[in-house]
Amino acid sequence: MSGRARGAARPAGSPAIRVRPRRELRRDRRRRSHPCWDHLIAAPLWPLHGANLGTLLRTCDAVGACLAVPRLPWVPEALERGNTLRRPACVHWTGDPLAWLARERGRGTRVVGVELADEAVRLADLPAARERTVAVLGHERDGIPPEALDLLDAAVEIPMVGGGHSLNVAVAGSLVLYKLAGLL
Ligand SMILES: C[S@@+](CC[C@H](N)C(=O)[O-])C[C@H]1O[C@@H](n2cnc3c(N)ncnc32)[C@H](O)[C@@H]1O
């Protein structure tokens, strides 16, 4: 194996931080690569901007999650454009978002809303998903619609100290997916 092993002593004269080259990353990824587990699903069910779906798709690949989206006329093309991965991503087509959420709950899936809500737990206190989990993301402007709130088992909020009301939905979703995947 080329490259410096984690924690190994640094050879004299080499930089303190060694950025791993693409070829090395690709080789390691292939070795660790797994099919999607169908265990963790990011669900931007009321999407507005295609770019956010592309960002979420990449995060899903990184953490081994699937993406669930309604088949709005523009969504397949947005995913095609956003999929910069070498292999097809795992996408679930939901049809009606509320009916899909209800079906998921019916089969025992835990449904976690990613939202600024009174009852939400803070991201730091969110445990990794131990059961099949859907992370529901809200509409870019309007958030999670009221009629979907009753279908949530829990909500998670990412604390903010700045002047903005909220984070970009793909940023919020990515942070929560990493936590649910147990990679943070
Ligand atoms: C831009 S926000 C929605 C707008 C928001 N309701 C407002 O009034 O500013 C889009 C989505 O991103 C997610 N989101 C953004 N910031 C968040 C945060 N700090 N904690 C949890 N979710 C967040 C939620 O899913 C939210 O529905």
Short mmCIF file of C-alpha atoms and ligand atoms in Angstrom, two decimals:
data_model
loop_
_atom_site.label_atom_id
_atom_site.label_comp_id
_atom_site.label_asym_id
_atom_site.label_seq_id
_atom_site.Cartn_x
_atom_site.Cartn_y
_atom_site.Cartn_z
CA MET A 1 0.00 0.00 0.00
CA SER A 2 1.41 3.38 -0.98
CA GLY A 3 0.88 6.58 1.02
CA ARG A 4 1.44 7.17 4.71
CA ALA A 5 -0.49 4.95 7.13
CA ARG A 6 -2.74 6.85 9.55
CA GLY A 7 -0.84 7.85 12.67
CA ALA A 8 2.50 6.72 11.19
CA ALA A 9 5.57 8.83 11.89
CA ARG A 10 6.16 11.60 9.35
CA PRO A 11 9.29 11.09 7.22
CA ALA A 12 11.79 13.93 7.70
CA GLY A 13 11.20 16.84 5.30
CA SER A 14 7.64 15.84 4.35
CA PRO A 15 4.73 18.25 5.01
CA ALA A 16 2.71 17.98 8.25
CA ILE A 17 -0.48 17.27 6.33
CA ARG A 18 -0.43 15.06 3.26
CA VAL A 19 -3.40 15.43 0.95
CA ARG A 20 -4.32 12.03 -0.45
CA PRO A 21 -4.16 12.03 -4.27
CA ARG A 22 -7.21 11.09 -6.34
CA ARG A 23 -5.75 7.77 -7.49
CA GLU A 24 -5.25 6.69 -3.88
CA LEU A 25 -8.74 7.85 -2.87
CA ARG A 26 -10.30 5.97 -5.76
CA ARG A 27 -8.44 2.76 -4.89
CA ASP A 28 -9.46 2.96 -1.22
CA ARG A 29 -13.09 3.78 -2.07
CA ARG A 30 -13.33 0.77 -4.36
CA ARG A 31 -12.04 -1.45 -1.59
CA ARG A 32 -14.51 -0.06 0.94
CA SER A 33 -17.33 0.39 -1.51
CA HIS A 34 -20.71 -1.08 -0.54
CA PRO A 35 -24.02 -1.21 -2.31
CA CYS A 36 -26.62 1.05 -0.72
CA TRP A 37 -27.97 -0.45 2.48
CA ASP A 38 -31.54 0.76 2.01
CA HIS A 39 -31.25 1.57 5.70
CA LEU A 40 -30.88 5.33 5.54
CA ILE A 41 -32.90 7.44 3.10
CA ALA A 42 -32.67 11.19 2.51
CA ALA A 43 -36.08 12.50 1.49
CA PRO A 44 -36.29 16.00 0.00
CA LEU A 45 -39.96 15.42 -0.81
CA TRP A 46 -40.89 18.96 -1.87
CA PRO A 47 -37.84 20.00 -3.89
CA LEU A 48 -37.52 23.37 -5.59
CA HIS A 49 -33.92 23.57 -6.85
CA GLY A 50 -32.21 20.81 -8.85
CA ALA A 51 -28.75 21.81 -7.61
CA ASN A 52 -29.71 20.83 -4.06
CA LEU A 53 -30.78 17.39 -5.23
CA GLY A 54 -27.38 16.91 -6.92
CA THR A 55 -25.58 17.88 -3.71
CA LEU A 56 -27.74 15.53 -1.64
CA LEU A 57 -27.14 12.71 -4.10
CA ARG A 58 -23.39 13.00 -3.60
CA THR A 59 -23.78 13.01 0.17
CA CYS A 60 -26.01 9.94 -0.08
CA ASP A 61 -23.26 8.16 -1.99
CA ALA A 62 -20.67 9.24 0.56
CA VAL A 63 -22.59 7.86 3.55
CA GLY A 64 -24.23 4.85 1.88
CA ALA A 65 -27.75 6.29 1.87
CA CYS A 66 -30.52 6.38 -0.75
CA LEU A 67 -32.38 9.44 -2.02
CA ALA A 68 -36.20 9.54 -2.14
CA VAL A 69 -37.81 12.11 -4.44
CA PRO A 70 -41.15 12.64 -6.15
CA ARG A 71 -41.06 12.24 -9.92
CA LEU A 72 -41.73 15.88 -10.78
CA PRO A 73 -41.14 16.54 -14.49
CA TRP A 74 -37.77 18.27 -13.93
CA VAL A 75 -36.36 15.95 -11.24
CA PRO A 76 -34.93 13.09 -13.38
CA GLU A 77 -32.88 15.54 -15.43
CA ALA A 78 -31.70 17.41 -12.32
CA LEU A 79 -30.49 14.13 -10.82
CA GLU A 80 -28.81 13.16 -14.08
CA ARG A 81 -26.99 16.48 -14.12
CA GLY A 82 -26.12 16.34 -10.44
CA ASN A 83 -24.88 12.77 -10.51
CA THR A 84 -21.15 13.23 -10.91
CA LEU A 85 -20.59 9.75 -9.51
CA ARG A 86 -19.14 6.87 -11.49
CA ARG A 87 -22.06 4.58 -10.79
CA PRO A 88 -25.82 5.02 -10.69
CA ALA A 89 -27.08 6.35 -7.36
CA CYS A 90 -29.86 4.68 -5.40
CA VAL A 91 -33.03 6.70 -6.02
CA HIS A 92 -36.51 5.85 -4.70
CA TRP A 93 -39.39 7.47 -6.59
CA THR A 94 -42.06 8.33 -4.09
CA GLY A 95 -45.17 9.40 -5.94
CA ASP A 96 -47.33 11.36 -3.49
CA PRO A 97 -44.97 12.37 -0.63
CA LEU A 98 -47.52 12.04 2.18
CA ALA A 99 -48.73 8.63 1.03
CA TRP A 100 -45.10 7.46 0.69
CA LEU A 101 -44.26 8.68 4.21
CA ALA A 102 -47.33 6.95 5.62
CA ARG A 103 -46.32 3.71 3.85
CA GLU A 104 -42.79 3.96 5.24
CA ARG A 105 -44.13 4.40 8.77
CA GLY A 106 -46.48 1.49 8.19
CA ARG A 107 -43.53 -0.79 7.49
CA GLY A 108 -41.79 0.32 10.69
CA THR A 109 -39.37 2.88 9.29
CA ARG A 110 -38.38 5.67 11.68
CA VAL A 111 -39.22 9.06 10.13
CA VAL A 112 -37.01 11.94 11.28
CA GLY A 113 -37.84 15.48 10.18
CA VAL A 114 -34.90 17.81 9.60
CA GLU A 115 -36.45 21.06 10.70
CA LEU A 116 -36.26 24.01 13.07
CA ALA A 117 -39.00 22.90 15.44
CA ASP A 118 -39.85 23.30 19.14
CA GLU A 119 -39.69 19.55 19.76
CA ALA A 120 -36.49 18.97 17.79
CA VAL A 121 -33.36 17.43 19.29
CA ARG A 122 -30.11 19.18 18.55
CA LEU A 123 -27.90 17.58 15.93
CA ALA A 124 -25.19 16.74 18.51
CA ASP A 125 -27.74 14.66 20.46
CA LEU A 126 -29.04 12.73 17.45
CA PRO A 127 -27.91 9.09 17.70
CA ALA A 128 -26.80 7.12 14.65
CA ALA A 129 -29.65 5.27 12.94
CA ARG A 130 -30.02 1.77 14.36
CA GLU A 131 -33.09 0.98 12.28
CA ARG A 132 -34.31 1.86 8.79
CA THR A 133 -34.60 5.66 8.89
CA VAL A 134 -35.95 8.34 6.57
CA ALA A 135 -34.61 11.89 6.99
CA VAL A 136 -37.32 14.24 5.71
CA LEU A 137 -36.14 17.57 4.28
CA GLY A 138 -38.38 20.56 3.77
CA HIS A 139 -39.19 22.79 0.82
CA GLU A 140 -36.45 25.39 0.23
CA ARG A 141 -38.79 28.27 1.05
CA ASP A 142 -41.68 26.83 3.07
CA GLY A 143 -40.04 24.02 5.04
CA ILE A 144 -41.84 20.74 5.83
CA PRO A 145 -45.57 21.22 5.15
CA PRO A 146 -47.86 21.11 8.24
CA GLU A 147 -49.72 18.02 7.00
CA ALA A 148 -46.42 16.07 6.98
CA LEU A 149 -45.47 17.02 10.56
CA ASP A 150 -47.89 14.44 12.00
CA LEU A 151 -46.04 11.73 10.10
CA LEU A 152 -42.72 12.44 11.85
CA ASP A 153 -41.47 10.29 14.73
CA ALA A 154 -38.94 12.93 15.74
CA ALA A 155 -37.30 16.12 14.51
CA VAL A 156 -33.68 17.25 14.49
CA GLU A 157 -32.44 20.81 14.39
CA ILE A 158 -29.00 22.14 13.54
CA PRO A 159 -28.22 25.00 15.94
CA MET A 160 -27.41 28.34 14.34
CA VAL A 161 -25.98 31.50 15.86
CA GLY A 162 -25.95 33.75 12.79
CA GLY A 163 -28.57 36.15 11.51
CA GLY A 164 -30.00 33.84 8.83
CA HIS A 165 -33.24 31.94 9.46
CA SER A 166 -32.03 28.64 8.16
CA LEU A 167 -29.35 26.70 6.33
CA ASN A 168 -29.42 25.63 2.72
CA VAL A 169 -31.44 22.41 2.59
CA ALA A 170 -28.60 20.35 1.07
CA VAL A 171 -26.19 21.54 3.77
CA ALA A 172 -28.70 20.73 6.53
CA GLY A 173 -29.48 17.35 4.97
CA SER A 174 -25.81 16.46 4.57
CA LEU A 175 -24.97 17.22 8.20
CA VAL A 176 -27.89 15.10 9.44
CA LEU A 177 -27.08 12.22 7.07
CA TYR A 178 -23.50 12.07 8.33
CA LYS A 179 -24.75 11.95 11.92
CA LEU A 180 -27.39 9.30 11.19
CA ALA A 181 -24.80 7.24 9.31
CA GLY A 182 -22.55 7.35 12.38
CA LEU A 183 -19.71 8.93 10.43
CA LEU A 184 -19.48 12.10 12.58
C1 LIG B 1 -34.28 26.93 3.71
S1 LIG B 1 -35.08 25.90 4.84
C2 LIG B 1 -36.80 26.36 4.83
C3 LIG B 1 -37.12 27.75 5.16
C4 LIG B 1 -37.40 27.98 6.62
N1 LIG B 1 -38.64 27.39 7.06
C5 LIG B 1 -37.38 29.47 6.89
O1 LIG B 1 -38.40 30.02 7.26
O2 LIG B 1 -36.31 30.07 6.74
C6 LIG B 1 -35.22 24.42 3.93
C7 LIG B 1 -35.10 23.18 4.73
O3 LIG B 1 -33.75 23.02 5.16
C8 LIG B 1 -33.71 22.32 6.38
N2 LIG B 1 -33.04 23.19 7.36
C9 LIG B 1 -32.47 24.38 7.11
N3 LIG B 1 -31.87 24.86 8.18
C10 LIG B 1 -32.04 23.96 9.17
C11 LIG B 1 -31.62 23.88 10.53
N4 LIG B 1 -30.89 24.82 11.08
N5 LIG B 1 -31.98 22.79 11.24
C12 LIG B 1 -32.70 21.80 10.68
N6 LIG B 1 -33.13 21.82 9.39
C13 LIG B 1 -32.79 22.88 8.65
C14 LIG B 1 -35.13 21.99 6.73
O4 LIG B 1 -35.45 20.73 6.23
C15 LIG B 1 -35.91 23.07 6.00
O5 LIG B 1 -37.24 22.71 5.78
#
